[in-house]
Amino acid sequence: MSIRKAGKRTRPEPGLRVKKPINHKNTSGEKRSLLKKAGIFRELKDEELDIIAEYSEFRSFADDEVIFKSGTNGDMLYLIKRGMVRILAPHDGEMHDIAQFIEGELFGELDLFEEAPRSVDAVAETPTELLCFPRQGLKFEELLPRHPRIFAEILKILLGQIAVRIREANKLVSEKVPWIEDLRKQLFFDKLTGLYNKAFLEEDFKLQLAKTTACAVLAIKPDNFKTVNDESGHDAGDKTLRLLADMLKDYLDASGTGVRFRGDEYIAVFPECKAEGAHKHAQALLEKVKAIDMSSMVKQ
């Protein structure tokens, strides 16, 4: 499984159609080979894999077609024969990408064994073919008493995998704190100016805002920036952006937070600052911008 940077997605709305099983000849061996790729089935004998294969079926999904939606019953697990599947989770009323599964990977198994409703959406990112267990018309709880030893073995392997993942996650957090901080900088800092970026303002800043009783947010956008780019080149434009950022950093010091919102637009955030203080900061910043020496940016 590969983890993606979270990005806002529109909740998929294609009809959740019941997929007809694909009519393959001699699919038993094909299913068995595919099942062996999944960790939770890897320790099973061929005859046991054949039993799982018997209760499984292939289904195909078109590009951007919903496989399942959050809130639906977790009554099936999926093994990807071909294609890719993205997983989306709800946050603040929007759906966001949180993971991607590729050929040979398994998903949906925890919901099946927990008999829990889905907490995420799964959508085919490309034309995708899945091996689905159990097949349509069968219920997992009806299969358990038929083959208790097989499913006990699968559950034991699954629990072992979960324990390993937890240990690895704990180790990563304890040993890779500098790496996590570096990742945070990549997510929330603008490389050109060293200021916070738009992602910080939209995500992390919300948490900080909840802790304040008052807050002032000032927008700063210089006039005629496009002229600098057009007449003096993009290098001069980048230098100008850095000059503005340096001015903002010097002014804010520890009293506020500077953000490069987009392009030549900047934001200055002053926690615990009311209207009168915001007006004073605005006047002071205006004078600071006027005082920036642009002579080195202009072509003679």
PDB file of C-alpha atoms in Angstrom:
ATOM      1  CA  MET A   1       0.000   0.000   0.000  1.00  0.00           C
ATOM      2  CA  SER A   2       1.293   3.483  -0.819  1.00  0.00           C
ATOM      3  CA  ILE A   3       0.262   6.471   1.221  1.00  0.00           C
ATOM      4  CA  ARG A   4      -0.652   9.722  -0.536  1.00  0.00           C
ATOM      5  CA  LYS A   5      -0.551  13.222   0.579  1.00  0.00           C
ATOM      6  CA  ALA A   6      -4.097  14.060   1.518  1.00  0.00           C
ATOM      7  CA  GLY A   7      -5.893  16.127  -1.180  1.00  0.00           C
ATOM      8  CA  LYS A   8      -9.470  17.298  -1.403  1.00  0.00           C
ATOM      9  CA  ARG A   9     -11.666  15.184  -3.638  1.00  0.00           C
ATOM     10  CA  THR A  10     -15.254  15.521  -4.656  1.00  0.00           C
ATOM     11  CA  ARG A  11     -17.239  12.610  -3.250  1.00  0.00           C
ATOM     12  CA  PRO A  12     -17.688  10.137  -6.111  1.00  0.00           C
ATOM     13  CA  GLU A  13     -21.256   9.884  -7.297  1.00  0.00           C
ATOM     14  CA  PRO A  14     -21.359   7.140  -9.958  1.00  0.00           C
ATOM     15  CA  GLY A  15     -24.144   4.657  -9.363  1.00  0.00           C
ATOM     16  CA  LEU A  16     -23.147   1.845  -7.042  1.00  0.00           C
ATOM     17  CA  ARG A  17     -24.062  -0.907  -9.466  1.00  0.00           C
ATOM     18  CA  VAL A  18     -23.973  -4.599  -8.590  1.00  0.00           C
ATOM     19  CA  LYS A  19     -21.166  -5.977 -10.714  1.00  0.00           C
ATOM     20  CA  LYS A  20     -21.696  -9.216 -12.562  1.00  0.00           C
ATOM     21  CA  PRO A  21     -18.932 -11.772 -12.032  1.00  0.00           C
ATOM     22  CA  ILE A  22     -16.498 -12.108 -14.924  1.00  0.00           C
ATOM     23  CA  ASN A  23     -16.942 -15.338 -16.848  1.00  0.00           C
ATOM     24  CA  HIS A  24     -13.432 -16.816 -16.908  1.00  0.00           C
ATOM     25  CA  LYS A  25     -12.544 -20.366 -17.887  1.00  0.00           C
ATOM     26  CA  ASN A  26     -10.245 -22.279 -15.564  1.00  0.00           C
ATOM     27  CA  THR A  27     -10.124 -19.451 -13.005  1.00  0.00           C
ATOM     28  CA  SER A  28      -9.458 -21.700  -9.992  1.00  0.00           C
ATOM     29  CA  GLY A  29      -5.692 -21.780 -10.573  1.00  0.00           C
ATOM     30  CA  GLU A  30      -5.687 -18.082 -11.415  1.00  0.00           C
ATOM     31  CA  LYS A  31      -7.499 -17.262  -8.177  1.00  0.00           C
ATOM     32  CA  ARG A  32      -5.134 -19.460  -6.169  1.00  0.00           C
ATOM     33  CA  SER A  33      -2.059 -17.748  -7.638  1.00  0.00           C
ATOM     34  CA  LEU A  34      -3.511 -14.340  -6.837  1.00  0.00           C
ATOM     35  CA  LEU A  35      -4.488 -15.327  -3.285  1.00  0.00           C
ATOM     36  CA  LYS A  36      -0.906 -16.463  -2.594  1.00  0.00           C
ATOM     37  CA  LYS A  37       0.251 -12.866  -3.144  1.00  0.00           C
ATOM     38  CA  ALA A  38      -1.815 -11.648  -0.185  1.00  0.00           C
ATOM     39  CA  GLY A  39      -0.122 -11.958   3.189  1.00  0.00           C
ATOM     40  CA  ILE A  40      -3.143 -13.281   5.061  1.00  0.00           C
ATOM     41  CA  PHE A  41      -3.529 -16.219   2.648  1.00  0.00           C
ATOM     42  CA  ARG A  42       0.152 -16.948   2.033  1.00  0.00           C
ATOM     43  CA  GLU A  43       0.466 -19.665   4.698  1.00  0.00           C
ATOM     44  CA  LEU A  44      -2.557 -21.656   3.514  1.00  0.00           C
ATOM     45  CA  LYS A  45      -2.141 -24.951   1.669  1.00  0.00           C
ATOM     46  CA  ASP A  46      -3.237 -25.252  -1.957  1.00  0.00           C
ATOM     47  CA  GLU A  47      -6.376 -27.187  -1.048  1.00  0.00           C
ATOM     48  CA  GLU A  48      -7.284 -24.489   1.487  1.00  0.00           C
ATOM     49  CA  LEU A  49      -6.658 -21.769  -1.081  1.00  0.00           C
ATOM     50  CA  ASP A  50      -8.944 -23.649  -3.457  1.00  0.00           C
ATOM     51  CA  ILE A  51     -11.723 -23.412  -0.867  1.00  0.00           C
ATOM     52  CA  ILE A  52     -11.244 -19.633  -0.585  1.00  0.00           C
ATOM     53  CA  ALA A  53     -11.126 -19.427  -4.391  1.00  0.00           C
ATOM     54  CA  GLU A  54     -14.396 -21.352  -4.652  1.00  0.00           C
ATOM     55  CA  TYR A  55     -16.116 -18.736  -2.502  1.00  0.00           C
ATOM     56  CA  SER A  56     -14.572 -15.833  -4.466  1.00  0.00           C
ATOM     57  CA  GLU A  57     -15.306 -14.165  -7.793  1.00  0.00           C
ATOM     58  CA  PHE A  58     -13.706 -11.674 -10.169  1.00  0.00           C
ATOM     59  CA  ARG A  59     -15.437  -8.342 -10.734  1.00  0.00           C
ATOM     60  CA  SER A  60     -14.445  -5.451 -12.982  1.00  0.00           C
ATOM     61  CA  PHE A  61     -14.830  -1.736 -12.287  1.00  0.00           C
ATOM     62  CA  ALA A  62     -14.551   1.167 -14.706  1.00  0.00           C
ATOM     63  CA  ASP A  63     -12.312   4.192 -14.202  1.00  0.00           C
ATOM     64  CA  ASP A  64     -13.603   6.320 -11.270  1.00  0.00           C
ATOM     65  CA  GLU A  65     -16.336   3.808 -10.413  1.00  0.00           C
ATOM     66  CA  VAL A  66     -17.283   3.346  -6.762  1.00  0.00           C
ATOM     67  CA  ILE A  67     -16.371  -0.025  -5.235  1.00  0.00           C
ATOM     68  CA  PHE A  68     -17.890   0.719  -1.838  1.00  0.00           C
ATOM     69  CA  LYS A  69     -18.873   3.804   0.157  1.00  0.00           C
ATOM     70  CA  SER A  70     -18.458   4.741   3.801  1.00  0.00           C
ATOM     71  CA  GLY A  71     -21.324   3.593   5.973  1.00  0.00           C
ATOM     72  CA  THR A  72     -22.024   0.444   3.947  1.00  0.00           C
ATOM     73  CA  ASN A  73     -21.565  -3.013   5.443  1.00  0.00           C
ATOM     74  CA  GLY A  74     -18.004  -4.337   5.452  1.00  0.00           C
ATOM     75  CA  ASP A  75     -19.075  -7.689   4.059  1.00  0.00           C
ATOM     76  CA  MET A  76     -16.295  -8.335   1.543  1.00  0.00           C
ATOM     77  CA  LEU A  77     -12.530  -8.080   1.072  1.00  0.00           C
ATOM     78  CA  TYR A  78     -10.829  -7.295  -2.229  1.00  0.00           C
ATOM     79  CA  LEU A  79      -7.592  -8.409  -3.883  1.00  0.00           C
ATOM     80  CA  ILE A  80      -6.432  -6.398  -6.890  1.00  0.00           C
ATOM     81  CA  LYS A  81      -5.699  -8.475  -9.995  1.00  0.00           C
ATOM     82  CA  ARG A  82      -5.048  -5.400 -12.145  1.00  0.00           C
ATOM     83  CA  GLY A  83      -5.569  -1.667 -11.858  1.00  0.00           C
ATOM     84  CA  MET A  84      -5.422   0.763  -8.929  1.00  0.00           C
ATOM     85  CA  VAL A  85      -7.826   1.712  -6.157  1.00  0.00           C
ATOM     86  CA  ARG A  86      -7.827   4.928  -4.154  1.00  0.00           C
ATOM     87  CA  ILE A  87      -9.237   5.220  -0.647  1.00  0.00           C
ATOM     88  CA  LEU A  88     -11.001   8.410   0.439  1.00  0.00           C
ATOM     89  CA  ALA A  89     -11.986   9.469   3.962  1.00  0.00           C
ATOM     90  CA  PRO A  90     -14.385  12.230   5.043  1.00  0.00           C
ATOM     91  CA  HIS A  91     -12.957  15.330   6.743  1.00  0.00           C
ATOM     92  CA  ASP A  92     -14.761  18.634   7.325  1.00  0.00           C
ATOM     93  CA  GLY A  93     -17.531  17.603   4.959  1.00  0.00           C
ATOM     94  CA  GLU A  94     -15.157  16.804   2.080  1.00  0.00           C
ATOM     95  CA  MET A  95     -13.623  13.552   0.832  1.00  0.00           C
ATOM     96  CA  HIS A  96      -9.806  13.373   0.872  1.00  0.00           C
ATOM     97  CA  ASP A  97      -7.423  10.812  -0.639  1.00  0.00           C
ATOM     98  CA  ILE A  98      -5.607   8.923   2.122  1.00  0.00           C
ATOM     99  CA  ALA A  99      -4.208   5.817   0.405  1.00  0.00           C
ATOM    100  CA  GLN A 100      -3.729   3.980  -2.870  1.00  0.00           C
ATOM    101  CA  PHE A 101      -3.662   0.219  -3.486  1.00  0.00           C
ATOM    102  CA  ILE A 102      -2.061  -1.408  -6.521  1.00  0.00           C
ATOM    103  CA  GLU A 103      -1.918  -4.818  -8.210  1.00  0.00           C
ATOM    104  CA  GLY A 104      -1.470  -7.715  -5.774  1.00  0.00           C
ATOM    105  CA  GLU A 105      -2.571  -5.733  -2.713  1.00  0.00           C
ATOM    106  CA  LEU A 106      -5.507  -6.466  -0.430  1.00  0.00           C
ATOM    107  CA  PHE A 107      -8.013  -4.058   1.119  1.00  0.00           C
ATOM    108  CA  GLY A 108     -11.246  -4.242   3.097  1.00  0.00           C
ATOM    109  CA  GLU A 109     -10.118  -7.196   5.221  1.00  0.00           C
ATOM    110  CA  LEU A 110     -10.364  -5.457   8.615  1.00  0.00           C
ATOM    111  CA  ASP A 111     -13.970  -4.416   8.056  1.00  0.00           C
ATOM    112  CA  LEU A 112     -14.853  -7.969   7.020  1.00  0.00           C
ATOM    113  CA  PHE A 113     -13.364  -9.628  10.095  1.00  0.00           C
ATOM    114  CA  GLU A 114     -14.662  -6.928  12.450  1.00  0.00           C
ATOM    115  CA  GLU A 115     -18.125  -7.024  10.842  1.00  0.00           C
ATOM    116  CA  ALA A 116     -17.954  -3.216  10.949  1.00  0.00           C
ATOM    117  CA  PRO A 117     -19.429  -0.573   8.617  1.00  0.00           C
ATOM    118  CA  ARG A 118     -16.997   0.984   6.169  1.00  0.00           C
ATOM    119  CA  SER A 119     -15.399   4.226   7.373  1.00  0.00           C
ATOM    120  CA  VAL A 120     -13.983   5.154   3.936  1.00  0.00           C
ATOM    121  CA  ASP A 121     -14.854   5.148   0.232  1.00  0.00           C
ATOM    122  CA  ALA A 122     -13.025   2.960  -2.298  1.00  0.00           C
ATOM    123  CA  VAL A 123     -12.941   4.052  -5.945  1.00  0.00           C
ATOM    124  CA  ALA A 124     -11.287   2.477  -9.000  1.00  0.00           C
ATOM    125  CA  GLU A 125      -8.582   4.899 -10.156  1.00  0.00           C
ATOM    126  CA  THR A 126      -8.132   3.034 -13.450  1.00  0.00           C
ATOM    127  CA  PRO A 127     -10.066   0.197 -15.110  1.00  0.00           C
ATOM    128  CA  THR A 128      -9.693  -2.382 -12.348  1.00  0.00           C
ATOM    129  CA  GLU A 129     -10.317  -6.094 -11.845  1.00  0.00           C
ATOM    130  CA  LEU A 130     -10.754  -7.408  -8.307  1.00  0.00           C
ATOM    131  CA  LEU A 131     -11.000 -10.814  -6.713  1.00  0.00           C
ATOM    132  CA  CYS A 132     -13.831 -10.434  -4.200  1.00  0.00           C
ATOM    133  CA  PHE A 133     -14.380 -12.666  -1.161  1.00  0.00           C
ATOM    134  CA  PRO A 134     -16.981 -13.868  -0.441  1.00  0.00           C
ATOM    135  CA  ARG A 135     -18.721 -13.851  -3.797  1.00  0.00           C
ATOM    136  CA  GLN A 136     -22.139 -12.296  -4.300  1.00  0.00           C
ATOM    137  CA  GLY A 137     -24.893 -14.258  -2.559  1.00  0.00           C
ATOM    138  CA  LEU A 138     -22.656 -15.622   0.218  1.00  0.00           C
ATOM    139  CA  LYS A 139     -22.239 -14.252   3.721  1.00  0.00           C
ATOM    140  CA  PHE A 140     -18.961 -14.495   5.588  1.00  0.00           C
ATOM    141  CA  GLU A 141     -20.648 -15.523   8.854  1.00  0.00           C
ATOM    142  CA  GLU A 142     -22.225 -18.487   7.040  1.00  0.00           C
ATOM    143  CA  LEU A 143     -18.813 -19.708   5.851  1.00  0.00           C
ATOM    144  CA  LEU A 144     -17.104 -19.569   9.258  1.00  0.00           C
ATOM    145  CA  PRO A 145     -18.710 -22.726  10.717  1.00  0.00           C
ATOM    146  CA  ARG A 146     -18.015 -24.652   7.504  1.00  0.00           C
ATOM    147  CA  HIS A 147     -14.241 -24.103   7.665  1.00  0.00           C
ATOM    148  CA  PRO A 148     -13.371 -22.893  11.195  1.00  0.00           C
ATOM    149  CA  ARG A 149      -9.709 -23.990  11.057  1.00  0.00           C
ATOM    150  CA  ILE A 150      -8.985 -22.118   7.824  1.00  0.00           C
ATOM    151  CA  PHE A 151     -10.530 -18.870   9.003  1.00  0.00           C
ATOM    152  CA  ALA A 152      -8.913 -19.142  12.439  1.00  0.00           C
ATOM    153  CA  GLU A 153      -5.532 -19.391  10.671  1.00  0.00           C
ATOM    154  CA  ILE A 154      -6.321 -16.375   8.476  1.00  0.00           C
ATOM    155  CA  LEU A 155      -7.405 -14.348  11.521  1.00  0.00           C
ATOM    156  CA  LYS A 156      -4.216 -15.292  13.398  1.00  0.00           C
ATOM    157  CA  ILE A 157      -2.074 -14.107  10.470  1.00  0.00           C
ATOM    158  CA  LEU A 158      -4.077 -10.881  10.176  1.00  0.00           C
ATOM    159  CA  LEU A 159      -3.680 -10.100  13.885  1.00  0.00           C
ATOM    160  CA  GLY A 160       0.046 -10.772  13.592  1.00  0.00           C
ATOM    161  CA  GLN A 161       0.319  -8.340  10.681  1.00  0.00           C
ATOM    162  CA  ILE A 162      -1.543  -5.665  12.640  1.00  0.00           C
ATOM    163  CA  ALA A 163       0.805  -6.127  15.613  1.00  0.00           C
ATOM    164  CA  VAL A 164       3.844  -5.740  13.326  1.00  0.00           C
ATOM    165  CA  ARG A 165       2.408  -2.559  11.793  1.00  0.00           C
ATOM    166  CA  ILE A 166       1.806  -1.070  15.249  1.00  0.00           C
ATOM    167  CA  ARG A 167       5.363  -1.866  16.371  1.00  0.00           C
ATOM    168  CA  GLU A 168       6.812  -0.400  13.174  1.00  0.00           C
ATOM    169  CA  ALA A 169       4.711   2.750  13.551  1.00  0.00           C
ATOM    170  CA  ASN A 170       5.805   3.207  17.175  1.00  0.00           C
ATOM    171  CA  LYS A 171       9.446   2.692  16.187  1.00  0.00           C
ATOM    172  CA  LEU A 172       9.138   5.217  13.368  1.00  0.00           C
ATOM    173  CA  VAL A 173       7.653   7.838  15.665  1.00  0.00           C
ATOM    174  CA  SER A 174      10.303   7.330  18.355  1.00  0.00           C
ATOM    175  CA  GLU A 175      13.322   7.157  16.038  1.00  0.00           C
ATOM    176  CA  LYS A 176      12.352   9.482  13.211  1.00  0.00           C
ATOM    177  CA  VAL A 177      11.208  12.643  14.951  1.00  0.00           C
ATOM    178  CA  PRO A 178      13.643  14.774  12.860  1.00  0.00           C
ATOM    179  CA  TRP A 179      12.275  13.092   9.708  1.00  0.00           C
ATOM    180  CA  ILE A 180       8.710  13.881  10.781  1.00  0.00           C
ATOM    181  CA  GLU A 181       9.665  17.497  11.420  1.00  0.00           C
ATOM    182  CA  ASP A 182      11.312  17.663   7.979  1.00  0.00           C
ATOM    183  CA  LEU A 183       8.160  16.263   6.398  1.00  0.00           C
ATOM    184  CA  ARG A 184       6.103  18.878   8.223  1.00  0.00           C
ATOM    185  CA  LYS A 185       8.355  21.590   6.797  1.00  0.00           C
ATOM    186  CA  GLN A 186       7.849  20.217   3.295  1.00  0.00           C
ATOM    187  CA  LEU A 187       4.099  20.220   3.778  1.00  0.00           C
ATOM    188  CA  PHE A 188       3.682  23.605   5.453  1.00  0.00           C
ATOM    189  CA  PHE A 189       6.631  25.783   4.347  1.00  0.00           C
ATOM    190  CA  ASP A 190       7.207  27.674   1.101  1.00  0.00           C
ATOM    191  CA  LYS A 191      10.602  26.744  -0.381  1.00  0.00           C
ATOM    192  CA  LEU A 192      11.252  30.086  -2.078  1.00  0.00           C
ATOM    193  CA  THR A 193      10.613  32.376   0.890  1.00  0.00           C
ATOM    194  CA  GLY A 194      10.863  30.182   3.985  1.00  0.00           C
ATOM    195  CA  LEU A 195       7.452  31.391   5.143  1.00  0.00           C
ATOM    196  CA  TYR A 196       4.521  29.149   5.904  1.00  0.00           C
ATOM    197  CA  ASN A 197       2.417  28.245   2.851  1.00  0.00           C
ATOM    198  CA  LYS A 198      -1.269  28.054   1.967  1.00  0.00           C
ATOM    199  CA  ALA A 199      -1.535  24.456   3.241  1.00  0.00           C
ATOM    200  CA  PHE A 200      -0.527  25.637   6.722  1.00  0.00           C
ATOM    201  CA  LEU A 201      -3.171  28.358   6.658  1.00  0.00           C
ATOM    202  CA  GLU A 202      -5.886  25.924   5.592  1.00  0.00           C
ATOM    203  CA  GLU A 203      -4.938  22.987   7.834  1.00  0.00           C
ATOM    204  CA  ASP A 204      -2.627  23.527  10.812  1.00  0.00           C
ATOM    205  CA  PHE A 205      -3.653  27.146  11.426  1.00  0.00           C
ATOM    206  CA  LYS A 206      -7.244  26.089  12.168  1.00  0.00           C
ATOM    207  CA  LEU A 207      -6.035  24.214  15.238  1.00  0.00           C
ATOM    208  CA  GLN A 208      -4.041  27.209  16.461  1.00  0.00           C
ATOM    209  CA  LEU A 209      -6.932  29.596  15.841  1.00  0.00           C
ATOM    210  CA  ALA A 210      -9.169  27.587  18.160  1.00  0.00           C
ATOM    211  CA  LYS A 211      -6.782  28.358  21.039  1.00  0.00           C
ATOM    212  CA  THR A 212      -6.995  32.176  20.725  1.00  0.00           C
ATOM    213  CA  THR A 213      -9.650  34.614  21.944  1.00  0.00           C
ATOM    214  CA  ALA A 214      -8.896  37.167  19.195  1.00  0.00           C
ATOM    215  CA  CYS A 215      -6.861  37.126  16.002  1.00  0.00           C
ATOM    216  CA  ALA A 216      -5.961  39.584  13.227  1.00  0.00           C
ATOM    217  CA  VAL A 217      -5.240  38.401   9.683  1.00  0.00           C
ATOM    218  CA  LEU A 218      -3.762  40.951   7.255  1.00  0.00           C
ATOM    219  CA  ALA A 219      -3.363  40.424   3.500  1.00  0.00           C
ATOM    220  CA  ILE A 220      -0.361  41.975   1.715  1.00  0.00           C
ATOM    221  CA  LYS A 221      -0.120  42.222  -2.073  1.00  0.00           C
ATOM    222  CA  PRO A 222       2.382  44.571  -3.760  1.00  0.00           C
ATOM    223  CA  ASP A 223       1.366  46.659  -6.767  1.00  0.00           C
ATOM    224  CA  ASN A 224       2.895  46.086 -10.213  1.00  0.00           C
ATOM    225  CA  PHE A 225       4.638  42.805  -9.389  1.00  0.00           C
ATOM    226  CA  LYS A 226       3.819  41.504 -12.873  1.00  0.00           C
ATOM    227  CA  THR A 227       5.762  44.443 -14.314  1.00  0.00           C
ATOM    228  CA  VAL A 228       8.885  43.320 -12.435  1.00  0.00           C
ATOM    229  CA  ASN A 229       8.546  39.826 -13.915  1.00  0.00           C
ATOM    230  CA  ASP A 230       7.815  41.047 -17.431  1.00  0.00           C
ATOM    231  CA  GLU A 231      10.493  43.738 -17.623  1.00  0.00           C
ATOM    232  CA  SER A 232      13.272  42.350 -15.413  1.00  0.00           C
ATOM    233  CA  GLY A 233      12.745  38.579 -15.626  1.00  0.00           C
ATOM    234  CA  HIS A 234      11.634  35.826 -13.279  1.00  0.00           C
ATOM    235  CA  ASP A 235      14.886  35.847 -11.299  1.00  0.00           C
ATOM    236  CA  ALA A 236      14.187  39.441 -10.356  1.00  0.00           C
ATOM    237  CA  GLY A 237      10.627  38.445  -9.511  1.00  0.00           C
ATOM    238  CA  ASP A 238      11.858  35.696  -7.179  1.00  0.00           C
ATOM    239  CA  LYS A 239      14.288  38.107  -5.502  1.00  0.00           C
ATOM    240  CA  THR A 240      11.435  40.549  -4.985  1.00  0.00           C
ATOM    241  CA  LEU A 241       9.326  37.843  -3.352  1.00  0.00           C
ATOM    242  CA  ARG A 242      12.214  37.003  -1.024  1.00  0.00           C
ATOM    243  CA  LEU A 243      12.686  40.684  -0.146  1.00  0.00           C
ATOM    244  CA  LEU A 244       9.019  40.921   0.814  1.00  0.00           C
ATOM    245  CA  ALA A 245       9.291  37.716   2.845  1.00  0.00           C
ATOM    246  CA  ASP A 246      12.423  38.914   4.673  1.00  0.00           C
ATOM    247  CA  MET A 247      10.709  42.198   5.502  1.00  0.00           C
ATOM    248  CA  LEU A 248       7.713  40.313   6.870  1.00  0.00           C
ATOM    249  CA  LYS A 249       9.881  37.972   8.960  1.00  0.00           C
ATOM    250  CA  ASP A 250      11.820  40.902  10.453  1.00  0.00           C
ATOM    251  CA  TYR A 251       8.640  42.761  11.327  1.00  0.00           C
ATOM    252  CA  LEU A 252       6.770  39.807  12.791  1.00  0.00           C
ATOM    253  CA  ASP A 253       9.670  38.350  14.774  1.00  0.00           C
ATOM    254  CA  ALA A 254       7.863  36.410  17.535  1.00  0.00           C
ATOM    255  CA  SER A 255       4.687  38.497  17.504  1.00  0.00           C
ATOM    256  CA  GLY A 256       2.978  36.818  14.552  1.00  0.00           C
ATOM    257  CA  THR A 257       3.149  34.340  11.691  1.00  0.00           C
ATOM    258  CA  GLY A 258       4.004  35.057   8.051  1.00  0.00           C
ATOM    259  CA  VAL A 259       2.444  33.095   5.192  1.00  0.00           C
ATOM    260  CA  ARG A 260       3.065  33.158   1.456  1.00  0.00           C
ATOM    261  CA  PHE A 261      -0.520  32.521   0.412  1.00  0.00           C
ATOM    262  CA  ARG A 262       0.010  32.300  -3.349  1.00  0.00           C
ATOM    263  CA  GLY A 263       2.066  34.117  -5.968  1.00  0.00           C
ATOM    264  CA  ASP A 264       2.813  37.594  -4.634  1.00  0.00           C
ATOM    265  CA  GLU A 265       0.109  37.458  -1.949  1.00  0.00           C
ATOM    266  CA  TYR A 266       1.203  37.284   1.686  1.00  0.00           C
ATOM    267  CA  ILE A 267      -0.683  36.885   4.949  1.00  0.00           C
ATOM    268  CA  ALA A 268       0.360  38.189   8.367  1.00  0.00           C
ATOM    269  CA  VAL A 269      -1.344  36.531  11.334  1.00  0.00           C
ATOM    270  CA  PHE A 270      -1.383  38.191  14.763  1.00  0.00           C
ATOM    271  CA  PRO A 271      -2.841  36.050  17.569  1.00  0.00           C
ATOM    272  CA  GLU A 272      -4.542  37.802  20.481  1.00  0.00           C
ATOM    273  CA  CYS A 273      -4.798  40.981  18.387  1.00  0.00           C
ATOM    274  CA  LYS A 274      -7.977  43.090  18.177  1.00  0.00           C
ATOM    275  CA  ALA A 275      -9.101  45.666  15.594  1.00  0.00           C
ATOM    276  CA  GLU A 276      -7.074  48.601  16.941  1.00  0.00           C
ATOM    277  CA  GLY A 277      -3.873  46.572  16.990  1.00  0.00           C
ATOM    278  CA  ALA A 278      -4.583  45.199  13.516  1.00  0.00           C
ATOM    279  CA  HIS A 279      -4.912  48.742  12.137  1.00  0.00           C
ATOM    280  CA  LYS A 280      -1.536  49.723  13.633  1.00  0.00           C
ATOM    281  CA  HIS A 281       0.124  46.629  12.158  1.00  0.00           C
ATOM    282  CA  ALA A 282      -1.406  47.380   8.746  1.00  0.00           C
ATOM    283  CA  GLN A 283      -0.047  50.934   8.736  1.00  0.00           C
ATOM    284  CA  ALA A 284       3.394  49.790   9.860  1.00  0.00           C
ATOM    285  CA  LEU A 285       3.558  47.047   7.219  1.00  0.00           C
ATOM    286  CA  LEU A 286       2.515  49.503   4.518  1.00  0.00           C
ATOM    287  CA  GLU A 287       5.460  51.727   5.419  1.00  0.00           C
ATOM    288  CA  LYS A 288       7.805  48.725   5.485  1.00  0.00           C
ATOM    289  CA  VAL A 289       6.728  47.687   1.974  1.00  0.00           C
ATOM    290  CA  LYS A 290       7.218  51.240   0.689  1.00  0.00           C
ATOM    291  CA  ALA A 291      10.729  51.292   2.153  1.00  0.00           C
ATOM    292  CA  ILE A 292      11.946  48.197   0.284  1.00  0.00           C
ATOM    293  CA  ASP A 293      14.786  49.123  -2.086  1.00  0.00           C
ATOM    294  CA  MET A 294      13.869  47.800  -5.539  1.00  0.00           C
ATOM    295  CA  SER A 295      16.693  49.498  -7.456  1.00  0.00           C
ATOM    296  CA  SER A 296      18.682  46.273  -7.869  1.00  0.00           C
ATOM    297  CA  MET A 297      15.654  44.592  -9.467  1.00  0.00           C
ATOM    298  CA  VAL A 298      15.173  47.096 -12.257  1.00  0.00           C
ATOM    299  CA  LYS A 299      17.104  46.625 -15.507  1.00  0.00           C
ATOM    300  CA  GLN A 300      18.950  49.734 -16.570  1.00  0.00           C
TER     301      GLN A 300
END
